[in-house]
Short mmCIF file of C-alpha atoms and ligand atoms in Angstrom, two decimals:
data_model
loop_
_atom_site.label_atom_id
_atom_site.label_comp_id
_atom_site.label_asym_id
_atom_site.label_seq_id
_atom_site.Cartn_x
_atom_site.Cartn_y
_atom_site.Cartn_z
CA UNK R 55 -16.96 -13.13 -27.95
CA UNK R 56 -18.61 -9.79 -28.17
CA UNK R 57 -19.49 -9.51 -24.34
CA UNK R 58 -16.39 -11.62 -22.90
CA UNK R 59 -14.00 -8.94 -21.71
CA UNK R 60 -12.04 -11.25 -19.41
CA UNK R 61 -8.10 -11.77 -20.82
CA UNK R 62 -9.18 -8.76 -23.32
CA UNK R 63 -7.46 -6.04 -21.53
CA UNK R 64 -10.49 -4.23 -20.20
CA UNK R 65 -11.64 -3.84 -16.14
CA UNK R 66 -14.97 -5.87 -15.86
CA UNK R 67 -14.89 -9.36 -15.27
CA UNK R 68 -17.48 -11.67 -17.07
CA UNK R 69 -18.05 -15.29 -16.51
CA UNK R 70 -19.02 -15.72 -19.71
CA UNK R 71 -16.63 -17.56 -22.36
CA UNK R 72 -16.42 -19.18 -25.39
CA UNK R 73 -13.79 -21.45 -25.60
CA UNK R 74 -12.33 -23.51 -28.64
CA UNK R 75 -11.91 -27.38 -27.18
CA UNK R 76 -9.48 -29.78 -29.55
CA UNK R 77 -8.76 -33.50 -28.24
CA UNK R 78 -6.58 -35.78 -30.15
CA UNK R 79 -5.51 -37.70 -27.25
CA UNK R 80 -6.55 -41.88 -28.63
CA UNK R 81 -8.42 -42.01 -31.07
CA UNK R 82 -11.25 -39.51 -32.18
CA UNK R 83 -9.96 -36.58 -33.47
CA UNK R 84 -12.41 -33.98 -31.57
CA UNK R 85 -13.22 -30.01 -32.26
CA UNK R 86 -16.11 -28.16 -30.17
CA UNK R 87 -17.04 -24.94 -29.25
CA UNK R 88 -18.00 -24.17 -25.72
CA UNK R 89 -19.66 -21.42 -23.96
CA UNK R 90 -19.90 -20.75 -20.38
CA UNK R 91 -18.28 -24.01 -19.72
CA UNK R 92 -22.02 -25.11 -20.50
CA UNK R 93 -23.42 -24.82 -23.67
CA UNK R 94 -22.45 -27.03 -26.89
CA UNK R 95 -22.36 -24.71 -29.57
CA UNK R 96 -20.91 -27.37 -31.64
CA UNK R 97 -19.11 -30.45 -31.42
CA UNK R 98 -17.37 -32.93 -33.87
CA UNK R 99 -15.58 -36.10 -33.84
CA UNK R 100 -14.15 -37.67 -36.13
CA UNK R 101 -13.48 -41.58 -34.83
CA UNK R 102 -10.90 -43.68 -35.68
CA UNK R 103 -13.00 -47.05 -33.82
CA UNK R 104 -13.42 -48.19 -37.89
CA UNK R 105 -10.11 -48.28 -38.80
CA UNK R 106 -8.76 -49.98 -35.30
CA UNK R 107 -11.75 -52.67 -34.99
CA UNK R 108 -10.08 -54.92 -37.94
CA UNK R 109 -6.52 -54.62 -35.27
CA UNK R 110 -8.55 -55.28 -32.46
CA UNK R 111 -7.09 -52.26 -30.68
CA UNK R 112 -5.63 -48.67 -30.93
CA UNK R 113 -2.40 -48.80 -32.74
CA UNK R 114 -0.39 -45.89 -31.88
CA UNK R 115 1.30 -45.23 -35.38
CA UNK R 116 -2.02 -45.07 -36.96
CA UNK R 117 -4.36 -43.14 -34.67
CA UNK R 118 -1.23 -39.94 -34.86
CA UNK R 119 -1.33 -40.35 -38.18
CA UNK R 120 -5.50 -40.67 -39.26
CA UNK R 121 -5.28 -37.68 -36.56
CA UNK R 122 -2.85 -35.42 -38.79
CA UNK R 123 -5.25 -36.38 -42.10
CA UNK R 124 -8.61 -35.06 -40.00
CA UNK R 125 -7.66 -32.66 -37.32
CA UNK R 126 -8.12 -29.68 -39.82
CA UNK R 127 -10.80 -30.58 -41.22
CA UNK R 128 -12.19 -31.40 -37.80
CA UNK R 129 -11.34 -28.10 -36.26
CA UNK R 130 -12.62 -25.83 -39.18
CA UNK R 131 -16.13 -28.36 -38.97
CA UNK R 132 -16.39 -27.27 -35.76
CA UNK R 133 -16.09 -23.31 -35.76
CA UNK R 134 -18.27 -22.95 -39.01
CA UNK R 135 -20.93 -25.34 -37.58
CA UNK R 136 -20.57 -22.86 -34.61
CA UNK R 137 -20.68 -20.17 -36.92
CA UNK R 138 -17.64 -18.24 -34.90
CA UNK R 139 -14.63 -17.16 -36.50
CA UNK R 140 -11.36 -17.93 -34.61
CA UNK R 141 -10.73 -14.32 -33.55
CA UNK R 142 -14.19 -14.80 -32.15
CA UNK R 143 -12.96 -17.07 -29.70
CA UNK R 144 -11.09 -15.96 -25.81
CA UNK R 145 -9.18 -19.69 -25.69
CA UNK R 146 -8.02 -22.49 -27.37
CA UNK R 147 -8.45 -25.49 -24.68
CA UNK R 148 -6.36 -28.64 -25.94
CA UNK R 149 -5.88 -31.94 -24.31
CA UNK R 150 -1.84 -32.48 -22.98
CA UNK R 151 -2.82 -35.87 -21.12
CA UNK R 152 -2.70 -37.88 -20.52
CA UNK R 153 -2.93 -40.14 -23.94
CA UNK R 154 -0.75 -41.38 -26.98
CA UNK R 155 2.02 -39.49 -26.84
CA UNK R 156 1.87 -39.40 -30.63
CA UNK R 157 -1.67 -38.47 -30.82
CA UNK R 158 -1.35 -35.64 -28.15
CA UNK R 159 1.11 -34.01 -29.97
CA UNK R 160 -1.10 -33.78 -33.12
CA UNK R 161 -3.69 -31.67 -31.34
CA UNK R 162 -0.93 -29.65 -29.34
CA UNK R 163 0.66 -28.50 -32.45
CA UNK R 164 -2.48 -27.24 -34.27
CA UNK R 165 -3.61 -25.18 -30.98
CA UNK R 166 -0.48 -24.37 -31.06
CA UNK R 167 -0.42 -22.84 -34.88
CA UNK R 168 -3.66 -21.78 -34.38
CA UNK R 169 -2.51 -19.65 -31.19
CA UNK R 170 0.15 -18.12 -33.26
CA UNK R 171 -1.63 -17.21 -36.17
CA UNK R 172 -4.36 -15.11 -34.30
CA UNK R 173 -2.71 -14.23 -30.73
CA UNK R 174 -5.62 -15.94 -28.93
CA UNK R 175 -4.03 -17.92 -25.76
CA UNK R 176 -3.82 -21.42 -25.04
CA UNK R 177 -4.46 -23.67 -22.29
CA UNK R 178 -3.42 -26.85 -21.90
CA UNK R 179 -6.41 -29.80 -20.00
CA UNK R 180 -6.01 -33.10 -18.31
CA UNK R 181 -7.94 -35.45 -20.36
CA UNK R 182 -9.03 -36.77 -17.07
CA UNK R 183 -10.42 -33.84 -15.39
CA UNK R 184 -12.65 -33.24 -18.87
CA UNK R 185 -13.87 -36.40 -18.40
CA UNK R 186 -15.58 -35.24 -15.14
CA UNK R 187 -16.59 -31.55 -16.53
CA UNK R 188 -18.61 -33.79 -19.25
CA UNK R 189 -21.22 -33.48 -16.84
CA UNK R 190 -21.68 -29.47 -17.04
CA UNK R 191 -22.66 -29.58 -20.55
CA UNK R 192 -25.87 -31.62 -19.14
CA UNK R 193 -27.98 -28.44 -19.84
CA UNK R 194 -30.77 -28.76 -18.22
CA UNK R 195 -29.55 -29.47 -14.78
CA UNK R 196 -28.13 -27.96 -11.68
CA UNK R 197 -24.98 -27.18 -10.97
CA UNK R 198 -23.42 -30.30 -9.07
CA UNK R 199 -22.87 -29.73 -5.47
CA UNK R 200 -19.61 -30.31 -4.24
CA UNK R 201 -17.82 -31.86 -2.56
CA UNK R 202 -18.54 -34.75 -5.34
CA UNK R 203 -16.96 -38.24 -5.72
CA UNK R 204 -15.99 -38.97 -9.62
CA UNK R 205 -15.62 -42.14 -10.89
CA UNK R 206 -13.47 -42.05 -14.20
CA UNK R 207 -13.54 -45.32 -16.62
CA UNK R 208 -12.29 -45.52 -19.79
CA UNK R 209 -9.98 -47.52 -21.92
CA UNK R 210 -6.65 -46.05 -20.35
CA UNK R 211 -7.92 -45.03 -16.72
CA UNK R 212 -10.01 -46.07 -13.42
CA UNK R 213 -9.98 -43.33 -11.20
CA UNK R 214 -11.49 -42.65 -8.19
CA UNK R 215 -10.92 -38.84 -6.93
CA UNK R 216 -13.02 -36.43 -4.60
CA UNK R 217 -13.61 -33.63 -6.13
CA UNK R 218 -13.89 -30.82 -3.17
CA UNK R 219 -14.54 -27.35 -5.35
CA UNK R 220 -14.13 -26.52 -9.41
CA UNK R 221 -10.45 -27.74 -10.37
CA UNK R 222 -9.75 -29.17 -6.57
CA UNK R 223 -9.02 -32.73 -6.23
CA UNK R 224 -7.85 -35.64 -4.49
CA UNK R 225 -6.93 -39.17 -5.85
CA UNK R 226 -8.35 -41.15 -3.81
CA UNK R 227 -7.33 -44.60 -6.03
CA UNK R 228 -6.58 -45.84 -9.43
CA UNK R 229 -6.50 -49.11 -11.01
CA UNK R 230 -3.29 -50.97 -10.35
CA UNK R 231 -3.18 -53.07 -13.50
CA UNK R 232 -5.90 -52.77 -16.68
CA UNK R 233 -8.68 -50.32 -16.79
CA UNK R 234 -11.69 -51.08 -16.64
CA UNK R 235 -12.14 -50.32 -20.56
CA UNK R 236 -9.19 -52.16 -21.00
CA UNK R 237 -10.45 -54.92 -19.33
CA UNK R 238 -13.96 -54.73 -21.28
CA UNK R 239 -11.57 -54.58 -24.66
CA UNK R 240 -9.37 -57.50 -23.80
CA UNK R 241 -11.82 -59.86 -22.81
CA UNK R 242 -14.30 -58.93 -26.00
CA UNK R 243 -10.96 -60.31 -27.92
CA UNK R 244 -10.93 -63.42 -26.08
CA UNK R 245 -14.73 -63.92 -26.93
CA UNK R 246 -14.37 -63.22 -30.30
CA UNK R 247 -16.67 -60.39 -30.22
CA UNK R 248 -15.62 -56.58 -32.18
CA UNK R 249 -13.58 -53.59 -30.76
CA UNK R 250 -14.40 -51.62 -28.65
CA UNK R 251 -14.68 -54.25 -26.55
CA UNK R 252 -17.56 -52.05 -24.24
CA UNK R 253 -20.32 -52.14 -26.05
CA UNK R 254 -19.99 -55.55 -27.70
CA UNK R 255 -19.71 -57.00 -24.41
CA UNK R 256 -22.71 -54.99 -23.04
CA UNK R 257 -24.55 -56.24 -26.07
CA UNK R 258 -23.24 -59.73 -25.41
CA UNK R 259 -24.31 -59.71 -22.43
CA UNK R 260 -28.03 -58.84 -22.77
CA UNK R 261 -29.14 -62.49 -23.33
CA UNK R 262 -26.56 -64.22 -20.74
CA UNK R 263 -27.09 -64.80 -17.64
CA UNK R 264 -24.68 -62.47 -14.74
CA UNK R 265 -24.74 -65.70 -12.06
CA UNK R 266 -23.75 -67.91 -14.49
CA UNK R 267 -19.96 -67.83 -13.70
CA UNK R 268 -18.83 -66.69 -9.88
CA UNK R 269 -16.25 -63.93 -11.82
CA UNK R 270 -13.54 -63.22 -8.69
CA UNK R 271 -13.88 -59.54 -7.18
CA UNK R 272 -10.66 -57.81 -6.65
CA UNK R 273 -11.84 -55.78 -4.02
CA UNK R 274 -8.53 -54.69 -2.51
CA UNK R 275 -9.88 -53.93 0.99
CA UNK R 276 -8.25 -50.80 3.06
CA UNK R 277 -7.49 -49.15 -0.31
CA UNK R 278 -9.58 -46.96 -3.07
CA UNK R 279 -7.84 -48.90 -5.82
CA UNK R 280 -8.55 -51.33 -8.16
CA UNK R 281 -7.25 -54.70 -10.39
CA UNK R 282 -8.94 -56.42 -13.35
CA UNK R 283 -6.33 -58.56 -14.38
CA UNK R 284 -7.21 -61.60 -12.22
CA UNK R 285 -11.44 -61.13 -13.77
CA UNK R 286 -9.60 -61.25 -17.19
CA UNK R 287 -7.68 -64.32 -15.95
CA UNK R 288 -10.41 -66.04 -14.90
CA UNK R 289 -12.25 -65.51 -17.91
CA UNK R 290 -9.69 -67.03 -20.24
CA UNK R 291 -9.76 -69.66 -17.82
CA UNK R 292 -13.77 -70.68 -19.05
CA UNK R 293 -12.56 -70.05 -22.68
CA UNK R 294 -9.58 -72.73 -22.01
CA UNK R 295 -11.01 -75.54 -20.63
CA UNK R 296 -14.21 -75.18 -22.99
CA UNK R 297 -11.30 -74.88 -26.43
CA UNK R 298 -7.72 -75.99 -24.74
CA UNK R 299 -6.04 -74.99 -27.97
CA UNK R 300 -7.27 -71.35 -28.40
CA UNK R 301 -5.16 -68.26 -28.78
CA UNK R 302 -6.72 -65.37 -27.08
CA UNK R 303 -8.12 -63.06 -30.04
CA UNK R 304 -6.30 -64.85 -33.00
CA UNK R 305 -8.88 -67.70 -33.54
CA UNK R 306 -12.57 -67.00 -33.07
CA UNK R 307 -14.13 -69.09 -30.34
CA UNK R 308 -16.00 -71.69 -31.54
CA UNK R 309 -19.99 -72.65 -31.51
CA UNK R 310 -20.55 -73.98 -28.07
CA UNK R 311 -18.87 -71.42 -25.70
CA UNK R 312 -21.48 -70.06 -23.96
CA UNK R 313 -20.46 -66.14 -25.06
CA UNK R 314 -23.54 -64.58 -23.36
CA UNK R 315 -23.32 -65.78 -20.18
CA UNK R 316 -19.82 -65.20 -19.90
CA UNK R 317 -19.94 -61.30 -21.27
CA UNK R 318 -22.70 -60.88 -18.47
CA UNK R 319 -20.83 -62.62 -15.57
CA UNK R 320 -17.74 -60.99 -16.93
CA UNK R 321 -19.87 -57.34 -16.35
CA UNK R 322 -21.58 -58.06 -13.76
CA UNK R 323 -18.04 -58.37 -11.78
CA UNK R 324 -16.73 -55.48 -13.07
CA UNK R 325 -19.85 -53.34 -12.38
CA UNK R 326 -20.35 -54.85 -8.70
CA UNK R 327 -16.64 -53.76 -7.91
CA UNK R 328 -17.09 -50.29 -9.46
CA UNK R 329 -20.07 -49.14 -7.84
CA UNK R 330 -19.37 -51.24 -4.48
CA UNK R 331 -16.23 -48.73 -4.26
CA UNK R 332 -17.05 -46.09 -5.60
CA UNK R 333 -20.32 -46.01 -2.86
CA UNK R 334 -18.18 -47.05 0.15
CA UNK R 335 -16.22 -44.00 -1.09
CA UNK R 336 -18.66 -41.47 -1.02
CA UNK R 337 -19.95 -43.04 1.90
CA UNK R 338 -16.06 -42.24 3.66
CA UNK R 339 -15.59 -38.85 2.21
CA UNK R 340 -19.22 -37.24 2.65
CA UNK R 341 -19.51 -36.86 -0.60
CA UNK R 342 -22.84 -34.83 -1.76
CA UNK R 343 -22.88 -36.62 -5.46
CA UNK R 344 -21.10 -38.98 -7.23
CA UNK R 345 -20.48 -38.53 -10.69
CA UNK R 346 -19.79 -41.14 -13.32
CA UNK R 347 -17.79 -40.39 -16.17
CA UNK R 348 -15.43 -41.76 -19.23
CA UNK R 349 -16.02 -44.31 -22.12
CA UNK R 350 -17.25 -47.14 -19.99
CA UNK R 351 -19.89 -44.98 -18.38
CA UNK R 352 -21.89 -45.42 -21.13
CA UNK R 353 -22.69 -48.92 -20.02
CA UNK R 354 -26.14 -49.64 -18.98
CA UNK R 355 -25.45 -52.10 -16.32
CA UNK R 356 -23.17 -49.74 -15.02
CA UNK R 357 -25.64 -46.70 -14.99
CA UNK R 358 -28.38 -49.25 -13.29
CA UNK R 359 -26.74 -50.69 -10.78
CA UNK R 360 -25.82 -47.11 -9.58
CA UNK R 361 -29.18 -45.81 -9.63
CA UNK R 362 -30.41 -49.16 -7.72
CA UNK R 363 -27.91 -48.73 -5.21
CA UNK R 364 -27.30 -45.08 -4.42
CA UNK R 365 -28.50 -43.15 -1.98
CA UNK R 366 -27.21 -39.88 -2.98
CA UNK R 367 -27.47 -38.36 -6.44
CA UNK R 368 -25.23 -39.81 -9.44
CA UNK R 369 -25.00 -37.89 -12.61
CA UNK R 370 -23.67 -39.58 -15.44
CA UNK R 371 -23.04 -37.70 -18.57
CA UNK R 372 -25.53 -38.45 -21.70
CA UNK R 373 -24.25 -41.35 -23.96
CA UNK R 374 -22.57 -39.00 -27.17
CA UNK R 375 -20.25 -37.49 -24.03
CA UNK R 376 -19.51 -40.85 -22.29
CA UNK R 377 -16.59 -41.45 -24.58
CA UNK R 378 -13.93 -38.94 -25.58
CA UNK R 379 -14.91 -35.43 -27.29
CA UNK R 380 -13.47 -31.83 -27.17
CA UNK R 381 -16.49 -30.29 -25.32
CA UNK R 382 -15.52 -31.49 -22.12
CA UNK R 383 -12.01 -30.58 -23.00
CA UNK R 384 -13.70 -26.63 -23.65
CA UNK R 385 -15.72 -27.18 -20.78
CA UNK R 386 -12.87 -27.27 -18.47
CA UNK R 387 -11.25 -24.65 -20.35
CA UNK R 388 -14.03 -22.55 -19.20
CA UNK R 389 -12.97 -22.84 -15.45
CA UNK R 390 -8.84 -22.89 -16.08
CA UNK R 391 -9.57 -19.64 -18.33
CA UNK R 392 -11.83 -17.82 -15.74
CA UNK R 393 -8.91 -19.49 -12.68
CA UNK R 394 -6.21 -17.34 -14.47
CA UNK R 395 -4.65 -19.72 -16.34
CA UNK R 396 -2.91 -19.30 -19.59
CA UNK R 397 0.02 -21.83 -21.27
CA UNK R 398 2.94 -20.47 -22.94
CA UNK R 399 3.50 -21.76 -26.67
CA UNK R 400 6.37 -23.86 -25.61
CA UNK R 401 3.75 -26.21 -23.58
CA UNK R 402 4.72 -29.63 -24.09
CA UNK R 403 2.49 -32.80 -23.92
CA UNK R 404 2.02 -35.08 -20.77
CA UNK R 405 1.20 -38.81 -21.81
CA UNK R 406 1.39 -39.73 -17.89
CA UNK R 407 -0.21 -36.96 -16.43
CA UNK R 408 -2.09 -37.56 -13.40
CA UNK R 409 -5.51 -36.05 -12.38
CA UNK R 410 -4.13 -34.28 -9.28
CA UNK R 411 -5.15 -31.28 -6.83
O1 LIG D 84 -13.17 -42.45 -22.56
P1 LIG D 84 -12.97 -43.26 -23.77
O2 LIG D 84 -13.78 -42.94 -25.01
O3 LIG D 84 -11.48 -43.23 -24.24
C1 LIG D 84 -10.41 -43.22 -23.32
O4 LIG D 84 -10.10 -42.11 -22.83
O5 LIG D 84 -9.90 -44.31 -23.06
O6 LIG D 84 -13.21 -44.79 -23.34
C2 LIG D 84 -13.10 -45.85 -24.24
C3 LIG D 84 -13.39 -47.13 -23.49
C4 LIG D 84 -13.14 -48.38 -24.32
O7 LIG D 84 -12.35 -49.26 -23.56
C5 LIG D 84 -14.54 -48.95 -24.57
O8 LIG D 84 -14.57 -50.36 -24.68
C6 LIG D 84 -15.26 -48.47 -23.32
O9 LIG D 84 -14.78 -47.18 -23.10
N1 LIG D 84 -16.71 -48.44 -23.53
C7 LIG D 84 -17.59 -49.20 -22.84
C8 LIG D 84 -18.87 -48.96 -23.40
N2 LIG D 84 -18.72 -48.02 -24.39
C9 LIG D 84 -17.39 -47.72 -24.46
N3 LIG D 84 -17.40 -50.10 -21.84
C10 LIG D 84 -18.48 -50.74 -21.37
N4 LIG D 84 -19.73 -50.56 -21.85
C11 LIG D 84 -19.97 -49.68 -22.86
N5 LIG D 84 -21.20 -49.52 -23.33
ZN1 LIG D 85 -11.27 -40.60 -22.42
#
């Protein structure tokens, strides 16, 4: 950008950036541009839910390839809607994990060729960690003060880590079996209702009652970590004994199985153990703010029973960057840009890469 001398060779050093984001790592293929780390200049995603709903989940083979149909298209959407040029740009920011290992390496290789073509340098993001900057690109707000405790749910992670400065963390916990999306997907199967599981389930779960079925809390005492698998167990168990003969997510349950009620006792246990930790957390670590982030932070059960219970501030991102874009991915390209950093073009992806300090 015009006014960005930082990485340009010259002696005064500007906070401001504008920063190319590209995430391929599931399935929306994602382009934004990003300045300041703040400000959305544009941002475009192309999702792939359509195509995976009629599967019932993300298969691997097709999300890398629907990515390699759209990512150009995505990419050049997103600087003409930003009305920059590439050259006009002082990084390309691109997600190397963790994900599909498949997808990742769709969005890699066109930073990659993009970085190439025009010189401009690369930097490779930790899906996670974007997840958590979602909440810069809330405009209007403050600045966050830290040290903050982030909660990260989505379809492949629950994370809790204490974030003590910009790009310093500790992982406090993680989810030792599904993930809390995961967990929403798999038991939206079982209940017959559409992928992603998340919303459906949230929907679901509107008319049910949440004390209808005790749902078991895994609350793993002495630890920051967390297990869904028994919750998902003990839902299948109510589908059994109502229609002995079903096969989770091949036949569609039947008239009679009270779906409602078991969506909202089914969220209602997932919620209490997410904010119950998450609080006692905070509570440990003197956290100043908590902030809620990832796909299943959209949820509104989830966003209520944190601003019932809280006594310090929670910030949870606005729905549209809940679930996975490139913004946040340029967002935190902002700070790794400004922090020095900058990837040679031999970067490889991480699929297993952990959010770490
Ligand atoms: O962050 P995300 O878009 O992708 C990953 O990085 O995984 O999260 C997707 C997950 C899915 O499991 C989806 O079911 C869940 O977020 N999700 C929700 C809601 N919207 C999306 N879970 C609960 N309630 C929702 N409203
Ligand atoms: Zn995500």
């Amino acid at each position: 950008m015009p006014n960005s001398p930082i990485g340009k060779g010259e002696t005064t050093v500007s906070q401001e950036t504008r920063i190319l984001g590209i995430e391929t790592s599931c399935d929306e293929t994602a382009a934004a541009v990003v300045e300041n780390g703040r400000y959305i200049i544009s941002n475009v995603v192309a999702s792939q839910a359509a195509m995976h709903a009629q599967y019932g989940g993300v298969f691997p083979e097709m999300a890398s390839r629907a990515h390699i149909e759209t990512i150009h298209q995505v990419v050049a959407t997103a600087l003409s809607q930003a009305h920059v040029a590439l050259e006009a740009v002082d990084a390309i920011a691109v997600t190397r994990g963790p994900g599909l290992a498949g997808s990742l390496v769709v969005g890699m290789n066109m930073a990659k060729g993009l970085a190439l073509g025009s010189g401009i340098p690369i930097l490779g993001i930790n899906h996670l960690e974007a997840h958590l900057y979602s909440i810069w690109l809330v405009e209007d707000e403050a600045e966050p003060n830290f040290p903050l405790l982030g909660l990260i749910v989505s379809g492949g992670h629950t994370e809790l880590v204490l974030m003590k400065d910009h790009l310093v963390y500790e992982r406090l916990g993680g989810t030792l079996d599904d993930a809390a999306g995961e967990a929403f997907d798999k038991v939206a199967r079982l209940l017959g209702l559409a992928y992603p599981g998340g919303p459906a389930i949230e929907q679901a779960a509107e008319s049910g009652d949440p004390t209808a079925f005790n749902f078991p809390r895994a609350w793993l005492e002495g630890t920051w970590n967390f297990s869904f698998s028994g919750l998902k167990t003990a839902v299948l168990r109510e589908v059994r004994e109502r229609q002995p003969e079903i096969e989770a997510g091949v036949e569609a349950p039947r008239p009679g199985l009270p779906i409602s009620d078991l969506a909202a006792s089914f969220q209602a246990a997932v919620v209490d153990v997410l904010v119950g930790k998450t609080l006692a957390a905070a509570e440990d670590y003197q956290a100043r703010e908590i902030l809620v982030a990832g796909g299943v932070s959209a949820n509104h059960a989830l966003r209520q029973a944190f601003q019932l219970r809280a006594k310090l501030p929670v910030r949870v991102p606005p729905l549209a960057l809940c679930t996975d874009n490139a913004a946040m991915i340029a967002a935190v390209g902002h700070w790794r840009f400004l922090s020095g950093q900058r990837d040679a073009l031999d970067i490889d992806v991480l699929p297993n890469w952990m959010l770490k300090g």
